[in-house]
């Protein structure tokens, strides 16, 4: 059904019994062109160019924001590293105190320090084992690699097959 407006009403001089005539379309511009004279292809090209520029701008914005936040994080992490260094050097005194405590309980001094040293080796070995078990589970990002391959295949331009010259 074609919709017709009052401008398309055909009265033929009389108001009563007026008939409606169907008008399919009124071309406002050449077929295949936009109102400003650009072709549809040119408009699509402009749209994709603008979209590409927009995406690049968003990526650059994200990079600059992330870089700023990473710098803040690095500056803050320096203080954590310094705190860990002080803690590490302070642990020496804890272990020394533990060895002296064992000596005060009646052990020979060399035996007390040996026991503390062996306990430290056991704790270090336990942490090394836990670290190894966690690192062993690291795998390559298979889903990311698969999607990258798909994207590469999709965006690859297919060359038309050349016919051999005879």
JSON list of C-alpha atoms in Angstrom, two decimals:
[
{"chain": "A", "resi": 1, "resn": "UNK", "atom": "CA", "xyz": [0.00, 0.00, 0.00]},
{"chain": "A", "resi": 2, "resn": "UNK", "atom": "CA", "xyz": [1.36, 3.40, -0.94]},
{"chain": "A", "resi": 3, "resn": "UNK", "atom": "CA", "xyz": [0.85, 6.28, 1.47]},
{"chain": "A", "resi": 4, "resn": "UNK", "atom": "CA", "xyz": [-0.36, 9.48, -0.18]},
{"chain": "A", "resi": 5, "resn": "UNK", "atom": "CA", "xyz": [-0.52, 12.92, 1.41]},
{"chain": "A", "resi": 6, "resn": "UNK", "atom": "CA", "xyz": [-2.96, 15.79, 0.78]},
{"chain": "A", "resi": 7, "resn": "UNK", "atom": "CA", "xyz": [-0.61, 17.45, -1.69]},
{"chain": "A", "resi": 8, "resn": "UNK", "atom": "CA", "xyz": [-0.99, 14.44, -3.93]},
{"chain": "A", "resi": 9, "resn": "UNK", "atom": "CA", "xyz": [-4.82, 14.56, -3.86]},
{"chain": "A", "resi": 10, "resn": "UNK", "atom": "CA", "xyz": [-6.28, 14.96, -7.31]},
{"chain": "A", "resi": 11, "resn": "UNK", "atom": "CA", "xyz": [-9.56, 16.91, -7.25]},
{"chain": "A", "resi": 12, "resn": "UNK", "atom": "CA", "xyz": [-10.05, 17.61, -10.97]},
{"chain": "A", "resi": 13, "resn": "UNK", "atom": "CA", "xyz": [-12.03, 20.75, -10.13]},
{"chain": "A", "resi": 14, "resn": "UNK", "atom": "CA", "xyz": [-14.58, 19.17, -7.80]},
{"chain": "A", "resi": 15, "resn": "UNK", "atom": "CA", "xyz": [-14.51, 18.66, -4.08]},
{"chain": "A", "resi": 16, "resn": "UNK", "atom": "CA", "xyz": [-16.99, 15.84, -3.94]},
{"chain": "A", "resi": 17, "resn": "UNK", "atom": "CA", "xyz": [-15.97, 12.38, -5.10]},
{"chain": "A", "resi": 18, "resn": "UNK", "atom": "CA", "xyz": [-12.33, 13.31, -5.35]},
{"chain": "A", "resi": 19, "resn": "UNK", "atom": "CA", "xyz": [-10.04, 10.46, -6.25]},
{"chain": "A", "resi": 20, "resn": "UNK", "atom": "CA", "xyz": [-6.55, 9.78, -4.79]},
{"chain": "A", "resi": 21, "resn": "UNK", "atom": "CA", "xyz": [-3.77, 9.15, -7.27]},
{"chain": "A", "resi": 22, "resn": "UNK", "atom": "CA", "xyz": [-0.77, 7.11, -6.18]},
{"chain": "A", "resi": 23, "resn": "UNK", "atom": "CA", "xyz": [2.62, 8.74, -6.51]},
{"chain": "A", "resi": 24, "resn": "UNK", "atom": "CA", "xyz": [5.44, 6.23, -6.07]},
{"chain": "A", "resi": 25, "resn": "UNK", "atom": "CA", "xyz": [8.26, 8.68, -5.37]},
{"chain": "A", "resi": 26, "resn": "UNK", "atom": "CA", "xyz": [9.49, 12.11, -6.15]},
{"chain": "A", "resi": 27, "resn": "UNK", "atom": "CA", "xyz": [13.21, 12.07, -6.84]},
{"chain": "A", "resi": 28, "resn": "UNK", "atom": "CA", "xyz": [14.93, 14.83, -4.89]},
{"chain": "A", "resi": 29, "resn": "UNK", "atom": "CA", "xyz": [18.39, 14.00, -6.20]},
{"chain": "A", "resi": 30, "resn": "UNK", "atom": "CA", "xyz": [20.01, 11.75, -8.73]},
{"chain": "A", "resi": 31, "resn": "UNK", "atom": "CA", "xyz": [19.69, 8.11, -7.89]},
{"chain": "A", "resi": 32, "resn": "UNK", "atom": "CA", "xyz": [22.71, 6.83, -5.91]},
{"chain": "A", "resi": 33, "resn": "UNK", "atom": "CA", "xyz": [23.69, 10.26, -4.60]},
{"chain": "A", "resi": 34, "resn": "UNK", "atom": "CA", "xyz": [23.08, 12.04, -1.33]},
{"chain": "A", "resi": 35, "resn": "UNK", "atom": "CA", "xyz": [21.29, 15.43, -1.16]},
{"chain": "A", "resi": 36, "resn": "UNK", "atom": "CA", "xyz": [24.60, 17.32, -1.17]},
{"chain": "A", "resi": 37, "resn": "UNK", "atom": "CA", "xyz": [25.76, 15.61, -4.37]},
{"chain": "A", "resi": 38, "resn": "UNK", "atom": "CA", "xyz": [28.08, 12.99, -2.86]},
{"chain": "A", "resi": 39, "resn": "UNK", "atom": "CA", "xyz": [27.66, 9.39, -3.88]},
{"chain": "A", "resi": 40, "resn": "UNK", "atom": "CA", "xyz": [26.72, 6.74, -1.37]},
{"chain": "A", "resi": 41, "resn": "UNK", "atom": "CA", "xyz": [30.16, 5.19, -1.77]},
{"chain": "A", "resi": 42, "resn": "UNK", "atom": "CA", "xyz": [31.82, 8.50, -0.89]},
{"chain": "A", "resi": 43, "resn": "UNK", "atom": "CA", "xyz": [29.59, 8.84, 2.17]},
{"chain": "A", "resi": 44, "resn": "UNK", "atom": "CA", "xyz": [30.44, 5.32, 3.31]},
{"chain": "A", "resi": 45, "resn": "UNK", "atom": "CA", "xyz": [34.13, 6.06, 2.76]},
{"chain": "A", "resi": 46, "resn": "UNK", "atom": "CA", "xyz": [33.85, 9.25, 4.82]},
{"chain": "A", "resi": 47, "resn": "UNK", "atom": "CA", "xyz": [32.00, 7.40, 7.57]},
{"chain": "A", "resi": 48, "resn": "UNK", "atom": "CA", "xyz": [34.62, 4.65, 7.76]},
{"chain": "A", "resi": 49, "resn": "UNK", "atom": "CA", "xyz": [37.41, 7.24, 7.76]},
{"chain": "A", "resi": 50, "resn": "UNK", "atom": "CA", "xyz": [35.75, 9.13, 10.60]},
{"chain": "A", "resi": 51, "resn": "UNK", "atom": "CA", "xyz": [35.14, 5.91, 12.51]},
{"chain": "A", "resi": 52, "resn": "UNK", "atom": "CA", "xyz": [38.76, 4.87, 12.07]},
{"chain": "A", "resi": 53, "resn": "UNK", "atom": "CA", "xyz": [39.95, 8.27, 13.29]},
{"chain": "A", "resi": 54, "resn": "UNK", "atom": "CA", "xyz": [37.62, 8.04, 16.27]},
{"chain": "A", "resi": 55, "resn": "UNK", "atom": "CA", "xyz": [38.90, 4.59, 17.22]},
{"chain": "A", "resi": 56, "resn": "UNK", "atom": "CA", "xyz": [42.53, 5.73, 16.89]},
{"chain": "A", "resi": 57, "resn": "UNK", "atom": "CA", "xyz": [41.79, 8.77, 19.05]},
{"chain": "A", "resi": 58, "resn": "UNK", "atom": "CA", "xyz": [40.16, 6.60, 21.70]},
{"chain": "A", "resi": 59, "resn": "UNK", "atom": "CA", "xyz": [43.15, 4.25, 21.71]},
{"chain": "A", "resi": 60, "resn": "UNK", "atom": "CA", "xyz": [45.56, 7.18, 22.07]},
{"chain": "A", "resi": 61, "resn": "UNK", "atom": "CA", "xyz": [43.49, 8.61, 24.91]},
{"chain": "A", "resi": 62, "resn": "UNK", "atom": "CA", "xyz": [43.50, 5.24, 26.67]},
{"chain": "A", "resi": 63, "resn": "UNK", "atom": "CA", "xyz": [47.28, 4.95, 26.20]},
{"chain": "A", "resi": 64, "resn": "UNK", "atom": "CA", "xyz": [47.94, 8.37, 27.66]},
{"chain": "A", "resi": 65, "resn": "UNK", "atom": "CA", "xyz": [45.61, 7.78, 30.62]},
{"chain": "A", "resi": 66, "resn": "UNK", "atom": "CA", "xyz": [47.10, 4.37, 31.34]},
{"chain": "A", "resi": 67, "resn": "UNK", "atom": "CA", "xyz": [50.65, 5.71, 31.03]},
{"chain": "A", "resi": 68, "resn": "UNK", "atom": "CA", "xyz": [49.88, 8.40, 33.60]},
{"chain": "A", "resi": 69, "resn": "UNK", "atom": "CA", "xyz": [48.36, 5.89, 35.99]},
{"chain": "A", "resi": 70, "resn": "UNK", "atom": "CA", "xyz": [51.29, 3.49, 35.54]},
{"chain": "A", "resi": 71, "resn": "UNK", "atom": "CA", "xyz": [53.72, 6.29, 36.40]},
{"chain": "A", "resi": 72, "resn": "UNK", "atom": "CA", "xyz": [51.75, 7.01, 39.58]},
{"chain": "A", "resi": 73, "resn": "UNK", "atom": "CA", "xyz": [51.80, 3.31, 40.43]},
{"chain": "A", "resi": 74, "resn": "UNK", "atom": "CA", "xyz": [55.54, 3.06, 39.86]},
{"chain": "A", "resi": 75, "resn": "UNK", "atom": "CA", "xyz": [56.20, 6.06, 42.09]},
{"chain": "A", "resi": 76, "resn": "UNK", "atom": "CA", "xyz": [54.06, 4.52, 44.82]},
{"chain": "A", "resi": 77, "resn": "UNK", "atom": "CA", "xyz": [55.65, 1.09, 44.43]},
{"chain": "A", "resi": 78, "resn": "UNK", "atom": "CA", "xyz": [59.10, 2.57, 45.18]},
{"chain": "A", "resi": 79, "resn": "UNK", "atom": "CA", "xyz": [57.92, 3.15, 48.75]},
{"chain": "A", "resi": 80, "resn": "UNK", "atom": "CA", "xyz": [56.69, -0.44, 49.00]},
{"chain": "A", "resi": 81, "resn": "UNK", "atom": "CA", "xyz": [60.07, -1.69, 47.75]},
{"chain": "A", "resi": 82, "resn": "UNK", "atom": "CA", "xyz": [61.87, 0.43, 50.35]},
{"chain": "A", "resi": 83, "resn": "UNK", "atom": "CA", "xyz": [59.56, -0.92, 53.06]},
{"chain": "A", "resi": 84, "resn": "UNK", "atom": "CA", "xyz": [60.30, -4.50, 51.96]},
{"chain": "A", "resi": 85, "resn": "UNK", "atom": "CA", "xyz": [64.05, -3.81, 52.07]},
{"chain": "A", "resi": 86, "resn": "UNK", "atom": "CA", "xyz": [63.83, -2.47, 55.62]},
{"chain": "A", "resi": 87, "resn": "UNK", "atom": "CA", "xyz": [61.67, -5.44, 56.61]},
{"chain": "A", "resi": 88, "resn": "UNK", "atom": "CA", "xyz": [64.15, -7.86, 55.04]},
{"chain": "A", "resi": 89, "resn": "UNK", "atom": "CA", "xyz": [67.07, -6.38, 56.95]},
{"chain": "A", "resi": 90, "resn": "UNK", "atom": "CA", "xyz": [64.97, -6.31, 60.13]},
{"chain": "A", "resi": 91, "resn": "UNK", "atom": "CA", "xyz": [64.23, -10.02, 59.88]},
{"chain": "A", "resi": 92, "resn": "UNK", "atom": "CA", "xyz": [67.91, -10.67, 60.55]},
{"chain": "A", "resi": 93, "resn": "UNK", "atom": "CA", "xyz": [67.40, -9.31, 64.05]},
{"chain": "A", "resi": 94, "resn": "UNK", "atom": "CA", "xyz": [64.31, -11.47, 64.56]},
{"chain": "A", "resi": 95, "resn": "UNK", "atom": "CA", "xyz": [66.21, -14.62, 63.66]},
{"chain": "A", "resi": 96, "resn": "UNK", "atom": "CA", "xyz": [69.18, -13.56, 65.74]},
{"chain": "A", "resi": 97, "resn": "UNK", "atom": "CA", "xyz": [66.84, -13.01, 68.70]},
{"chain": "A", "resi": 98, "resn": "UNK", "atom": "CA", "xyz": [65.27, -16.45, 68.14]},
{"chain": "A", "resi": 99, "resn": "UNK", "atom": "CA", "xyz": [68.69, -18.09, 68.17]},
{"chain": "A", "resi": 100, "resn": "UNK", "atom": "CA", "xyz": [69.68, -16.24, 71.34]},
{"chain": "A", "resi": 101, "resn": "UNK", "atom": "CA", "xyz": [66.38, -17.32, 72.90]},
{"chain": "A", "resi": 102, "resn": "UNK", "atom": "CA", "xyz": [67.14, -20.97, 72.14]},
{"chain": "A", "resi": 103, "resn": "UNK", "atom": "CA", "xyz": [70.61, -20.47, 73.69]},
{"chain": "A", "resi": 104, "resn": "UNK", "atom": "CA", "xyz": [69.01, -18.99, 76.79]},
{"chain": "A", "resi": 105, "resn": "UNK", "atom": "CA", "xyz": [66.86, -22.15, 77.09]},
{"chain": "A", "resi": 106, "resn": "UNK", "atom": "CA", "xyz": [70.03, -24.18, 77.51]},
{"chain": "A", "resi": 107, "resn": "UNK", "atom": "CA", "xyz": [71.13, -25.11, 73.96]},
{"chain": "A", "resi": 108, "resn": "UNK", "atom": "CA", "xyz": [74.66, -24.55, 72.82]},
{"chain": "A", "resi": 109, "resn": "UNK", "atom": "CA", "xyz": [74.96, -21.30, 70.93]},
{"chain": "A", "resi": 110, "resn": "UNK", "atom": "CA", "xyz": [76.10, -22.95, 67.69]},
{"chain": "A", "resi": 111, "resn": "UNK", "atom": "CA", "xyz": [73.18, -25.45, 67.89]},
{"chain": "A", "resi": 112, "resn": "UNK", "atom": "CA", "xyz": [70.66, -22.64, 68.45]},
{"chain": "A", "resi": 113, "resn": "UNK", "atom": "CA", "xyz": [71.89, -20.70, 65.41]},
{"chain": "A", "resi": 114, "resn": "UNK", "atom": "CA", "xyz": [71.95, -23.93, 63.36]},
{"chain": "A", "resi": 115, "resn": "UNK", "atom": "CA", "xyz": [68.33, -24.69, 64.24]},
{"chain": "A", "resi": 116, "resn": "UNK", "atom": "CA", "xyz": [67.22, -21.18, 63.24]},
{"chain": "A", "resi": 117, "resn": "UNK", "atom": "CA", "xyz": [69.19, -21.44, 59.98]},
{"chain": "A", "resi": 118, "resn": "UNK", "atom": "CA", "xyz": [67.56, -24.80, 59.12]},
{"chain": "A", "resi": 119, "resn": "UNK", "atom": "CA", "xyz": [64.11, -23.37, 59.88]},
{"chain": "A", "resi": 120, "resn": "UNK", "atom": "CA", "xyz": [64.85, -20.46, 57.52]},
{"chain": "A", "resi": 121, "resn": "UNK", "atom": "CA", "xyz": [65.94, -22.90, 54.80]},
{"chain": "A", "resi": 122, "resn": "UNK", "atom": "CA", "xyz": [62.73, -24.91, 55.21]},
{"chain": "A", "resi": 123, "resn": "UNK", "atom": "CA", "xyz": [60.54, -21.79, 54.93]},
{"chain": "A", "resi": 124, "resn": "UNK", "atom": "CA", "xyz": [62.50, -20.59, 51.87]},
{"chain": "A", "resi": 125, "resn": "UNK", "atom": "CA", "xyz": [62.13, -24.05, 50.27]},
{"chain": "A", "resi": 126, "resn": "UNK", "atom": "CA", "xyz": [58.38, -24.04, 50.96]},
{"chain": "A", "resi": 127, "resn": "UNK", "atom": "CA", "xyz": [57.97, -20.61, 49.33]},
{"chain": "A", "resi": 128, "resn": "UNK", "atom": "CA", "xyz": [60.08, -21.72, 46.34]},
{"chain": "A", "resi": 129, "resn": "UNK", "atom": "CA", "xyz": [57.87, -24.81, 45.91]},
{"chain": "A", "resi": 130, "resn": "UNK", "atom": "CA", "xyz": [54.67, -22.74, 46.10]},
{"chain": "A", "resi": 131, "resn": "UNK", "atom": "CA", "xyz": [56.09, -20.27, 43.56]},
{"chain": "A", "resi": 132, "resn": "UNK", "atom": "CA", "xyz": [57.07, -23.09, 41.20]},
{"chain": "A", "resi": 133, "resn": "UNK", "atom": "CA", "xyz": [53.60, -24.62, 41.41]},
{"chain": "A", "resi": 134, "resn": "UNK", "atom": "CA", "xyz": [51.98, -21.27, 40.56]},
{"chain": "A", "resi": 135, "resn": "UNK", "atom": "CA", "xyz": [54.36, -20.46, 37.69]},
{"chain": "A", "resi": 136, "resn": "UNK", "atom": "CA", "xyz": [53.99, -23.94, 36.23]},
{"chain": "A", "resi": 137, "resn": "UNK", "atom": "CA", "xyz": [50.28, -23.22, 35.61]},
{"chain": "A", "resi": 138, "resn": "UNK", "atom": "CA", "xyz": [50.99, -20.26, 33.32]},
{"chain": "A", "resi": 139, "resn": "UNK", "atom": "CA", "xyz": [49.79, -20.95, 29.78]},
{"chain": "A", "resi": 140, "resn": "UNK", "atom": "CA", "xyz": [49.84, -19.03, 26.53]},
{"chain": "A", "resi": 141, "resn": "UNK", "atom": "CA", "xyz": [46.75, -16.86, 25.89]},
{"chain": "A", "resi": 142, "resn": "UNK", "atom": "CA", "xyz": [45.12, -19.34, 23.50]},
{"chain": "A", "resi": 143, "resn": "UNK", "atom": "CA", "xyz": [41.81, -17.47, 23.08]},
{"chain": "A", "resi": 144, "resn": "UNK", "atom": "CA", "xyz": [43.59, -14.21, 22.28]},
{"chain": "A", "resi": 145, "resn": "UNK", "atom": "CA", "xyz": [45.86, -15.93, 19.76]},
{"chain": "A", "resi": 146, "resn": "UNK", "atom": "CA", "xyz": [42.84, -17.60, 18.12]},
{"chain": "A", "resi": 147, "resn": "UNK", "atom": "CA", "xyz": [40.91, -14.34, 17.81]},
{"chain": "A", "resi": 148, "resn": "UNK", "atom": "CA", "xyz": [43.98, -12.58, 16.40]},
{"chain": "A", "resi": 149, "resn": "UNK", "atom": "CA", "xyz": [44.31, -15.29, 13.76]},
{"chain": "A", "resi": 150, "resn": "UNK", "atom": "CA", "xyz": [40.62, -14.94, 12.90]},
{"chain": "A", "resi": 151, "resn": "UNK", "atom": "CA", "xyz": [40.96, -11.18, 12.62]},
{"chain": "A", "resi": 152, "resn": "UNK", "atom": "CA", "xyz": [44.01, -11.57, 10.42]},
{"chain": "A", "resi": 153, "resn": "UNK", "atom": "CA", "xyz": [42.15, -13.94, 8.12]},
{"chain": "A", "resi": 154, "resn": "UNK", "atom": "CA", "xyz": [39.11, -11.67, 7.97]},
{"chain": "A", "resi": 155, "resn": "UNK", "atom": "CA", "xyz": [41.07, -8.52, 7.21]},
{"chain": "A", "resi": 156, "resn": "UNK", "atom": "CA", "xyz": [43.40, -10.18, 4.71]},
{"chain": "A", "resi": 157, "resn": "UNK", "atom": "CA", "xyz": [42.66, -9.00, 1.21]},
{"chain": "A", "resi": 158, "resn": "UNK", "atom": "CA", "xyz": [41.92, -11.84, -1.11]},
{"chain": "A", "resi": 159, "resn": "UNK", "atom": "CA", "xyz": [43.63, -11.45, -4.46]},
{"chain": "A", "resi": 160, "resn": "UNK", "atom": "CA", "xyz": [41.62, -12.63, -7.43]},
{"chain": "A", "resi": 161, "resn": "UNK", "atom": "CA", "xyz": [43.09, -15.76, -8.90]},
{"chain": "A", "resi": 162, "resn": "UNK", "atom": "CA", "xyz": [45.17, -14.98, -11.92]},
{"chain": "A", "resi": 163, "resn": "UNK", "atom": "CA", "xyz": [44.59, -17.02, -15.01]},
{"chain": "A", "resi": 164, "resn": "UNK", "atom": "CA", "xyz": [47.80, -18.39, -16.47]},
{"chain": "A", "resi": 165, "resn": "UNK", "atom": "CA", "xyz": [48.74, -16.92, -19.83]},
{"chain": "A", "resi": 166, "resn": "UNK", "atom": "CA", "xyz": [48.93, -19.52, -22.61]}
]
